[in-house]
JSON list of C-alpha atoms in Angstrom, two decimals:
[
{"chain": "O", "resi": 154, "resn": "TRP", "atom": "CA", "xyz": [110.33, 99.82, 82.63]},
{"chain": "O", "resi": 155, "resn": "HIS", "atom": "CA", "xyz": [106.84, 99.40, 84.00]},
{"chain": "O", "resi": 156, "resn": "ARG", "atom": "CA", "xyz": [105.29, 101.03, 80.91]},
{"chain": "O", "resi": 157, "resn": "LEU", "atom": "CA", "xyz": [107.50, 99.05, 78.52]},
{"chain": "O", "resi": 158, "resn": "VAL", "atom": "CA", "xyz": [106.85, 95.72, 80.19]},
{"chain": "O", "resi": 159, "resn": "GLY", "atom": "CA", "xyz": [103.12, 96.46, 80.45]},
{"chain": "O", "resi": 160, "resn": "PHE", "atom": "CA", "xyz": [103.06, 97.41, 76.79]},
{"chain": "O", "resi": 161, "resn": "MET", "atom": "CA", "xyz": [104.78, 94.16, 75.79]},
{"chain": "O", "resi": 162, "resn": "ARG", "atom": "CA", "xyz": [102.33, 92.10, 77.79]},
{"chain": "O", "resi": 163, "resn": "ASP", "atom": "CA", "xyz": [99.35, 94.03, 76.40]},
{"chain": "O", "resi": 164, "resn": "HIS", "atom": "CA", "xyz": [100.61, 93.20, 72.89]},
{"chain": "O", "resi": 165, "resn": "ASN", "atom": "CA", "xyz": [101.31, 89.53, 73.70]},
{"chain": "O", "resi": 166, "resn": "ARG", "atom": "CA", "xyz": [105.06, 89.95, 73.30]},
{"chain": "O", "resi": 167, "resn": "PRO", "atom": "CA", "xyz": [107.58, 87.92, 75.26]},
{"chain": "O", "resi": 168, "resn": "VAL", "atom": "CA", "xyz": [109.27, 89.56, 78.25]},
{"chain": "O", "resi": 169, "resn": "ILE", "atom": "CA", "xyz": [112.66, 88.03, 78.98]},
{"chain": "O", "resi": 170, "resn": "TRP", "atom": "CA", "xyz": [114.58, 88.85, 82.17]},
{"chain": "O", "resi": 171, "resn": "VAL", "atom": "CA", "xyz": [118.30, 88.16, 81.87]},
{"chain": "O", "resi": 172, "resn": "THR", "atom": "CA", "xyz": [120.20, 88.03, 85.13]},
{"chain": "O", "resi": 173, "resn": "THR", "atom": "CA", "xyz": [123.79, 87.45, 86.10]},
{"chain": "O", "resi": 174, "resn": "THR", "atom": "CA", "xyz": [124.45, 85.08, 88.98]},
{"chain": "O", "resi": 175, "resn": "LEU", "atom": "CA", "xyz": [127.77, 83.76, 90.18]},
{"chain": "O", "resi": 176, "resn": "ARG", "atom": "CA", "xyz": [129.14, 81.43, 92.81]},
{"chain": "O", "resi": 177, "resn": "PRO", "atom": "CA", "xyz": [130.50, 83.28, 95.87]},
{"chain": "O", "resi": 178, "resn": "ASP", "atom": "CA", "xyz": [134.05, 82.56, 94.71]},
{"chain": "O", "resi": 179, "resn": "ALA", "atom": "CA", "xyz": [133.18, 83.66, 91.12]},
{"chain": "O", "resi": 180, "resn": "ALA", "atom": "CA", "xyz": [134.80, 80.51, 89.73]},
{"chain": "O", "resi": 181, "resn": "ASP", "atom": "CA", "xyz": [131.94, 80.28, 87.19]},
{"chain": "O", "resi": 182, "resn": "SER", "atom": "CA", "xyz": [132.30, 83.89, 86.06]},
{"chain": "O", "resi": 183, "resn": "ALA", "atom": "CA", "xyz": [132.91, 84.78, 82.43]},
{"chain": "O", "resi": 184, "resn": "LEU", "atom": "CA", "xyz": [132.97, 88.49, 83.33]},
{"chain": "O", "resi": 185, "resn": "ALA", "atom": "CA", "xyz": [136.13, 90.47, 82.71]},
{"chain": "O", "resi": 186, "resn": "GLU", "atom": "CA", "xyz": [138.20, 90.19, 85.89]},
{"chain": "O", "resi": 187, "resn": "ASP", "atom": "CA", "xyz": [138.91, 93.93, 86.10]},
{"chain": "O", "resi": 188, "resn": "TRP", "atom": "CA", "xyz": [135.21, 94.71, 85.68]},
{"chain": "O", "resi": 189, "resn": "LEU", "atom": "CA", "xyz": [134.12, 92.27, 88.38]},
{"chain": "O", "resi": 190, "resn": "GLN", "atom": "CA", "xyz": [136.89, 93.20, 90.83]},
{"chain": "O", "resi": 191, "resn": "GLY", "atom": "CA", "xyz": [136.11, 96.91, 90.42]},
{"chain": "O", "resi": 192, "resn": "ARG", "atom": "CA", "xyz": [132.52, 96.33, 91.43]},
{"chain": "O", "resi": 193, "resn": "ARG", "atom": "CA", "xyz": [133.41, 93.99, 94.26]},
{"chain": "O", "resi": 194, "resn": "SER", "atom": "CA", "xyz": [135.93, 96.52, 95.60]},
{"chain": "O", "resi": 195, "resn": "ALA", "atom": "CA", "xyz": [133.26, 99.22, 95.60]},
{"chain": "O", "resi": 196, "resn": "ALA", "atom": "CA", "xyz": [130.23, 97.21, 96.69]},
{"chain": "O", "resi": 197, "resn": "GLY", "atom": "CA", "xyz": [131.36, 93.88, 98.13]},
{"chain": "O", "resi": 198, "resn": "PRO", "atom": "CA", "xyz": [129.92, 90.62, 96.77]},
{"chain": "O", "resi": 199, "resn": "PHE", "atom": "CA", "xyz": [128.28, 91.25, 93.43]},
{"chain": "O", "resi": 200, "resn": "PHE", "atom": "CA", "xyz": [125.71, 89.00, 91.68]},
{"chain": "O", "resi": 201, "resn": "VAL", "atom": "CA", "xyz": [126.21, 86.17, 94.17]},
{"chain": "O", "resi": 202, "resn": "ASP", "atom": "CA", "xyz": [123.65, 83.43, 93.50]},
{"chain": "O", "resi": 203, "resn": "GLY", "atom": "CA", "xyz": [120.97, 83.23, 96.19]},
{"chain": "O", "resi": 204, "resn": "THR", "atom": "CA", "xyz": [121.58, 86.70, 97.61]},
{"chain": "O", "resi": 205, "resn": "TRP", "atom": "CA", "xyz": [119.27, 89.72, 97.61]},
{"chain": "O", "resi": 206, "resn": "GLY", "atom": "CA", "xyz": [121.67, 91.54, 95.28]},
{"chain": "O", "resi": 207, "resn": "ALA", "atom": "CA", "xyz": [121.36, 88.93, 92.54]},
{"chain": "O", "resi": 208, "resn": "GLU", "atom": "CA", "xyz": [117.55, 88.97, 92.58]},
{"chain": "O", "resi": 209, "resn": "ILE", "atom": "CA", "xyz": [115.45, 91.01, 90.14]},
{"chain": "O", "resi": 210, "resn": "SER", "atom": "CA", "xyz": [114.50, 94.24, 91.88]},
{"chain": "O", "resi": 211, "resn": "ASP", "atom": "CA", "xyz": [111.17, 94.03, 93.72]},
{"chain": "O", "resi": 212, "resn": "GLU", "atom": "CA", "xyz": [110.15, 97.37, 92.19]},
{"chain": "O", "resi": 213, "resn": "LEU", "atom": "CA", "xyz": [110.01, 95.79, 88.73]},
{"chain": "O", "resi": 214, "resn": "PRO", "atom": "CA", "xyz": [107.01, 94.02, 87.23]},
{"chain": "O", "resi": 215, "resn": "HIS", "atom": "CA", "xyz": [108.51, 90.52, 86.97]},
{"chain": "O", "resi": 216, "resn": "GLN", "atom": "CA", "xyz": [105.85, 87.81, 86.64]},
{"chain": "O", "resi": 217, "resn": "ALA", "atom": "CA", "xyz": [105.96, 84.02, 86.70]},
{"chain": "O", "resi": 218, "resn": "GLU", "atom": "CA", "xyz": [104.88, 83.75, 83.04]},
{"chain": "O", "resi": 219, "resn": "ASP", "atom": "CA", "xyz": [107.87, 85.83, 81.90]},
{"chain": "O", "resi": 220, "resn": "PHE", "atom": "CA", "xyz": [110.94, 84.07, 80.61]},
{"chain": "O", "resi": 221, "resn": "SER", "atom": "CA", "xyz": [114.22, 84.02, 82.55]},
{"chain": "O", "resi": 222, "resn": "VAL", "atom": "CA", "xyz": [117.76, 83.49, 81.30]},
{"chain": "O", "resi": 223, "resn": "VAL", "atom": "CA", "xyz": [120.84, 83.33, 83.53]},
{"chain": "O", "resi": 224, "resn": "LYS", "atom": "CA", "xyz": [124.18, 84.51, 82.20]},
{"chain": "O", "resi": 225, "resn": "LYS", "atom": "CA", "xyz": [127.69, 84.33, 83.60]},
{"chain": "O", "resi": 226, "resn": "GLY", "atom": "CA", "xyz": [129.32, 86.93, 81.36]},
{"chain": "O", "resi": 227, "resn": "HIS", "atom": "CA", "xyz": [128.60, 90.27, 79.75]},
{"chain": "O", "resi": 228, "resn": "SER", "atom": "CA", "xyz": [126.41, 89.20, 76.79]},
{"chain": "O", "resi": 229, "resn": "ALA", "atom": "CA", "xyz": [122.93, 87.77, 77.34]},
{"chain": "O", "resi": 230, "resn": "PHE", "atom": "CA", "xyz": [123.61, 85.50, 74.34]},
{"chain": "O", "resi": 231, "resn": "ALA", "atom": "CA", "xyz": [127.00, 84.07, 75.33]},
{"chain": "O", "resi": 232, "resn": "ASP", "atom": "CA", "xyz": [126.68, 80.51, 76.66]},
{"chain": "O", "resi": 233, "resn": "THR", "atom": "CA", "xyz": [122.94, 80.88, 77.37]},
{"chain": "O", "resi": 234, "resn": "ALA", "atom": "CA", "xyz": [119.76, 79.56, 75.77]},
{"chain": "O", "resi": 235, "resn": "LEU", "atom": "CA", "xyz": [118.59, 83.07, 74.76]},
{"chain": "O", "resi": 236, "resn": "ASP", "atom": "CA", "xyz": [119.15, 82.55, 71.02]},
{"chain": "O", "resi": 237, "resn": "ARG", "atom": "CA", "xyz": [117.27, 79.23, 71.09]},
{"chain": "O", "resi": 238, "resn": "LEU", "atom": "CA", "xyz": [114.43, 80.78, 73.13]},
{"chain": "O", "resi": 239, "resn": "LEU", "atom": "CA", "xyz": [114.05, 83.70, 70.71]},
{"chain": "O", "resi": 240, "resn": "HIS", "atom": "CA", "xyz": [114.14, 81.31, 67.74]},
{"chain": "O", "resi": 241, "resn": "ASN", "atom": "CA", "xyz": [111.48, 79.08, 69.34]},
{"chain": "O", "resi": 242, "resn": "LEU", "atom": "CA", "xyz": [109.29, 82.15, 69.92]},
{"chain": "O", "resi": 243, "resn": "GLY", "atom": "CA", "xyz": [109.69, 83.38, 66.33]},
{"chain": "O", "resi": 244, "resn": "VAL", "atom": "CA", "xyz": [111.42, 86.58, 67.43]},
{"chain": "O", "resi": 245, "resn": "THR", "atom": "CA", "xyz": [113.47, 88.55, 64.89]},
{"chain": "O", "resi": 246, "resn": "GLN", "atom": "CA", "xyz": [113.73, 91.88, 66.71]},
{"chain": "O", "resi": 247, "resn": "CYS", "atom": "CA", "xyz": [115.02, 92.53, 70.23]},
{"chain": "O", "resi": 248, "resn": "ILE", "atom": "CA", "xyz": [114.05, 95.56, 72.27]},
{"chain": "O", "resi": 249, "resn": "ILE", "atom": "CA", "xyz": [116.77, 95.80, 74.91]},
{"chain": "O", "resi": 250, "resn": "ALA", "atom": "CA", "xyz": [116.73, 97.74, 78.17]},
{"chain": "O", "resi": 251, "resn": "GLY", "atom": "CA", "xyz": [118.41, 97.35, 81.53]},
{"chain": "O", "resi": 252, "resn": "ALA", "atom": "CA", "xyz": [121.62, 97.96, 83.40]},
{"chain": "O", "resi": 253, "resn": "GLY", "atom": "CA", "xyz": [125.30, 97.79, 82.56]},
{"chain": "O", "resi": 254, "resn": "VAL", "atom": "CA", "xyz": [125.15, 99.86, 79.38]},
{"chain": "O", "resi": 255, "resn": "GLU", "atom": "CA", "xyz": [128.85, 99.85, 78.50]},
{"chain": "O", "resi": 256, "resn": "ASP", "atom": "CA", "xyz": [129.21, 96.12, 79.04]},
{"chain": "O", "resi": 257, "resn": "ALA", "atom": "CA", "xyz": [126.07, 93.96, 79.27]},
{"chain": "O", "resi": 258, "resn": "ILE", "atom": "CA", "xyz": [123.79, 96.04, 77.04]},
{"chain": "O", "resi": 259, "resn": "ALA", "atom": "CA", "xyz": [126.47, 96.74, 74.43]},
{"chain": "O", "resi": 260, "resn": "GLU", "atom": "CA", "xyz": [127.68, 93.11, 74.35]},
{"chain": "O", "resi": 261, "resn": "THR", "atom": "CA", "xyz": [124.12, 91.76, 74.16]},
{"chain": "O", "resi": 262, "resn": "ALA", "atom": "CA", "xyz": [123.27, 94.08, 71.26]},
{"chain": "O", "resi": 263, "resn": "ARG", "atom": "CA", "xyz": [126.53, 93.30, 69.47]},
{"chain": "O", "resi": 264, "resn": "THR", "atom": "CA", "xyz": [126.13, 89.52, 69.81]},
{"chain": "O", "resi": 265, "resn": "GLY", "atom": "CA", "xyz": [122.45, 89.60, 68.92]},
{"chain": "O", "resi": 266, "resn": "GLY", "atom": "CA", "xyz": [123.26, 91.55, 65.77]},
{"chain": "O", "resi": 267, "resn": "ARG", "atom": "CA", "xyz": [125.86, 88.96, 64.74]},
{"chain": "O", "resi": 268, "resn": "LEU", "atom": "CA", "xyz": [123.19, 86.28, 65.22]},
{"chain": "O", "resi": 269, "resn": "GLY", "atom": "CA", "xyz": [120.87, 88.13, 62.82]},
{"chain": "O", "resi": 270, "resn": "TYR", "atom": "CA", "xyz": [118.50, 89.87, 65.22]},
{"chain": "O", "resi": 271, "resn": "GLU", "atom": "CA", "xyz": [117.49, 93.46, 64.61]},
{"chain": "O", "resi": 272, "resn": "GLN", "atom": "CA", "xyz": [118.50, 95.25, 67.82]},
{"chain": "O", "resi": 273, "resn": "PHE", "atom": "CA", "xyz": [116.83, 98.27, 69.43]},
{"chain": "O", "resi": 274, "resn": "VAL", "atom": "CA", "xyz": [118.28, 99.69, 72.65]},
{"chain": "O", "resi": 275, "resn": "VAL", "atom": "CA", "xyz": [115.81, 101.85, 74.59]},
{"chain": "O", "resi": 276, "resn": "GLU", "atom": "CA", "xyz": [118.00, 104.72, 75.72]},
{"chain": "O", "resi": 277, "resn": "ASP", "atom": "CA", "xyz": [115.53, 106.12, 78.26]},
{"chain": "O", "resi": 278, "resn": "ALA", "atom": "CA", "xyz": [115.25, 102.70, 79.94]},
{"chain": "O", "resi": 279, "resn": "LEU", "atom": "CA", "xyz": [118.92, 102.16, 80.79]},
{"chain": "O", "resi": 280, "resn": "LEU", "atom": "CA", "xyz": [120.96, 102.25, 83.99]},
{"chain": "O", "resi": 281, "resn": "PRO", "atom": "CA", "xyz": [122.83, 104.28, 84.78]},
{"chain": "O", "resi": 282, "resn": "PRO", "atom": "CA", "xyz": [120.84, 106.97, 82.93]},
{"chain": "O", "resi": 283, "resn": "SER", "atom": "CA", "xyz": [123.99, 109.02, 82.32]},
{"chain": "O", "resi": 284, "resn": "ALA", "atom": "CA", "xyz": [125.89, 106.11, 80.73]},
{"chain": "O", "resi": 285, "resn": "GLN", "atom": "CA", "xyz": [127.83, 106.62, 77.55]},
{"chain": "O", "resi": 286, "resn": "LEU", "atom": "CA", "xyz": [125.90, 104.96, 74.73]},
{"chain": "O", "resi": 287, "resn": "ARG", "atom": "CA", "xyz": [128.85, 104.86, 72.33]},
{"chain": "O", "resi": 288, "resn": "MET", "atom": "CA", "xyz": [129.22, 101.07, 72.33]},
{"chain": "O", "resi": 289, "resn": "ALA", "atom": "CA", "xyz": [125.47, 100.36, 72.28]},
{"chain": "O", "resi": 290, "resn": "ARG", "atom": "CA", "xyz": [125.01, 102.84, 69.40]},
{"chain": "O", "resi": 291, "resn": "ALA", "atom": "CA", "xyz": [127.51, 100.94, 67.27]},
{"chain": "O", "resi": 292, "resn": "ALA", "atom": "CA", "xyz": [125.62, 97.66, 67.71]},
{"chain": "O", "resi": 293, "resn": "ALA", "atom": "CA", "xyz": [121.96, 98.68, 67.68]},
{"chain": "O", "resi": 294, "resn": "GLU", "atom": "CA", "xyz": [119.53, 101.40, 66.79]},
{"chain": "O", "resi": 295, "resn": "LEU", "atom": "CA", "xyz": [118.90, 103.67, 69.76]},
{"chain": "O", "resi": 296, "resn": "VAL", "atom": "CA", "xyz": [115.23, 104.37, 70.39]},
{"chain": "O", "resi": 297, "resn": "ARG", "atom": "CA", "xyz": [113.13, 105.89, 73.14]},
{"chain": "O", "resi": 298, "resn": "CYS", "atom": "CA", "xyz": [110.14, 104.33, 74.92]},
{"chain": "O", "resi": 299, "resn": "ASP", "atom": "CA", "xyz": [107.72, 106.42, 72.87]},
{"chain": "O", "resi": 300, "resn": "ASP", "atom": "CA", "xyz": [109.33, 105.12, 69.66]},
{"chain": "O", "resi": 301, "resn": "VAL", "atom": "CA", "xyz": [108.56, 101.56, 70.76]},
{"chain": "O", "resi": 302, "resn": "PHE", "atom": "CA", "xyz": [104.94, 102.47, 71.51]},
{"chain": "O", "resi": 303, "resn": "ASP", "atom": "CA", "xyz": [104.52, 104.32, 68.20]},
{"chain": "O", "resi": 304, "resn": "ALA", "atom": "CA", "xyz": [106.06, 101.50, 66.14]},
{"chain": "O", "resi": 305, "resn": "ALA", "atom": "CA", "xyz": [103.50, 99.00, 67.37]},
{"chain": "O", "resi": 306, "resn": "ILE", "atom": "CA", "xyz": [100.51, 100.89, 65.99]},
{"chain": "O", "resi": 307, "resn": "GLY", "atom": "CA", "xyz": [98.89, 98.74, 63.33]},
{"chain": "O", "resi": 308, "resn": "PRO", "atom": "CA", "xyz": [97.99, 95.07, 63.05]},
{"chain": "O", "resi": 309, "resn": "ALA", "atom": "CA", "xyz": [99.89, 92.86, 65.47]},
{"chain": "O", "resi": 310, "resn": "PRO", "atom": "CA", "xyz": [101.35, 89.50, 64.45]},
{"chain": "O", "resi": 311, "resn": "SER", "atom": "CA", "xyz": [99.68, 86.45, 65.95]},
{"chain": "O", "resi": 312, "resn": "VAL", "atom": "CA", "xyz": [100.59, 85.36, 69.46]},
{"chain": "O", "resi": 313, "resn": "GLU", "atom": "CA", "xyz": [102.23, 82.23, 68.02]},
{"chain": "O", "resi": 314, "resn": "GLU", "atom": "CA", "xyz": [104.73, 84.24, 65.97]},
{"chain": "O", "resi": 315, "resn": "PRO", "atom": "CA", "xyz": [105.81, 87.41, 67.77]},
{"chain": "O", "resi": 316, "resn": "ALA", "atom": "CA", "xyz": [108.19, 89.52, 65.73]},
{"chain": "O", "resi": 317, "resn": "TYR", "atom": "CA", "xyz": [109.80, 91.21, 68.72]},
{"chain": "O", "resi": 318, "resn": "ALA", "atom": "CA", "xyz": [110.55, 90.59, 72.38]},
{"chain": "O", "resi": 319, "resn": "MET", "atom": "CA", "xyz": [111.57, 92.73, 75.34]},
{"chain": "O", "resi": 320, "resn": "ILE", "atom": "CA", "xyz": [114.92, 91.74, 76.82]},
{"chain": "O", "resi": 321, "resn": "LEU", "atom": "CA", "xyz": [115.69, 93.25, 80.22]},
{"chain": "O", "resi": 322, "resn": "VAL", "atom": "CA", "xyz": [119.31, 92.78, 81.22]},
{"chain": "O", "resi": 323, "resn": "ASP", "atom": "CA", "xyz": [120.72, 92.83, 84.77]},
{"chain": "O", "resi": 324, "resn": "MET", "atom": "CA", "xyz": [117.77, 94.57, 86.42]},
{"chain": "O", "resi": 325, "resn": "GLN", "atom": "CA", "xyz": [118.99, 93.18, 89.70]},
{"chain": "O", "resi": 326, "resn": "ASN", "atom": "CA", "xyz": [119.29, 94.76, 93.12]},
{"chain": "O", "resi": 327, "resn": "ASP", "atom": "CA", "xyz": [123.11, 94.94, 92.83]},
{"chain": "O", "resi": 328, "resn": "PHE", "atom": "CA", "xyz": [122.76, 97.24, 89.81]},
{"chain": "O", "resi": 329, "resn": "MET", "atom": "CA", "xyz": [119.54, 99.01, 90.75]},
{"chain": "O", "resi": 330, "resn": "ASN", "atom": "CA", "xyz": [120.87, 100.03, 94.17]},
{"chain": "O", "resi": 331, "resn": "ASN", "atom": "CA", "xyz": [124.53, 100.69, 93.36]},
{"chain": "O", "resi": 332, "resn": "ASP", "atom": "CA", "xyz": [126.21, 103.39, 91.33]},
{"chain": "O", "resi": 333, "resn": "SER", "atom": "CA", "xyz": [128.98, 101.01, 90.20]}
]
């Protein structure tokens, strides 16, 4: 993630951190009940707003000039301003990495594709690393970090109109420090 995020910044591309935060009682959750309860049974409170677990992991290169989007469900696009943000930034391609491959990554790629974005899921920048990529593969092209670096060789679009953005989904302590 460090190399990918650094690469995006070096090429003046937007870095967007998408996090999930919920009330302690999860009344604002749009997550599938079975999914959420399974994680809460295994790990206790999960994605509770204001807790250490809901924060972006300290080991990641999050910076104040990055963009942040909060979601309540599986897709980073559902009921968030992500589509509007990408449109405002002139983005047409999404490079997606992060946690929750079978749910958040797959749903984000699927929804983004329906909205007209070209989706690339970076398979060597996903958690858990052993996740089944079946659902993500159906919604996006699977690439590796080196593919992203190689594709950017050549003239870059102007800063005002970036063609692609990095979307990092659920890179929060609850996912980064839990096998659930």
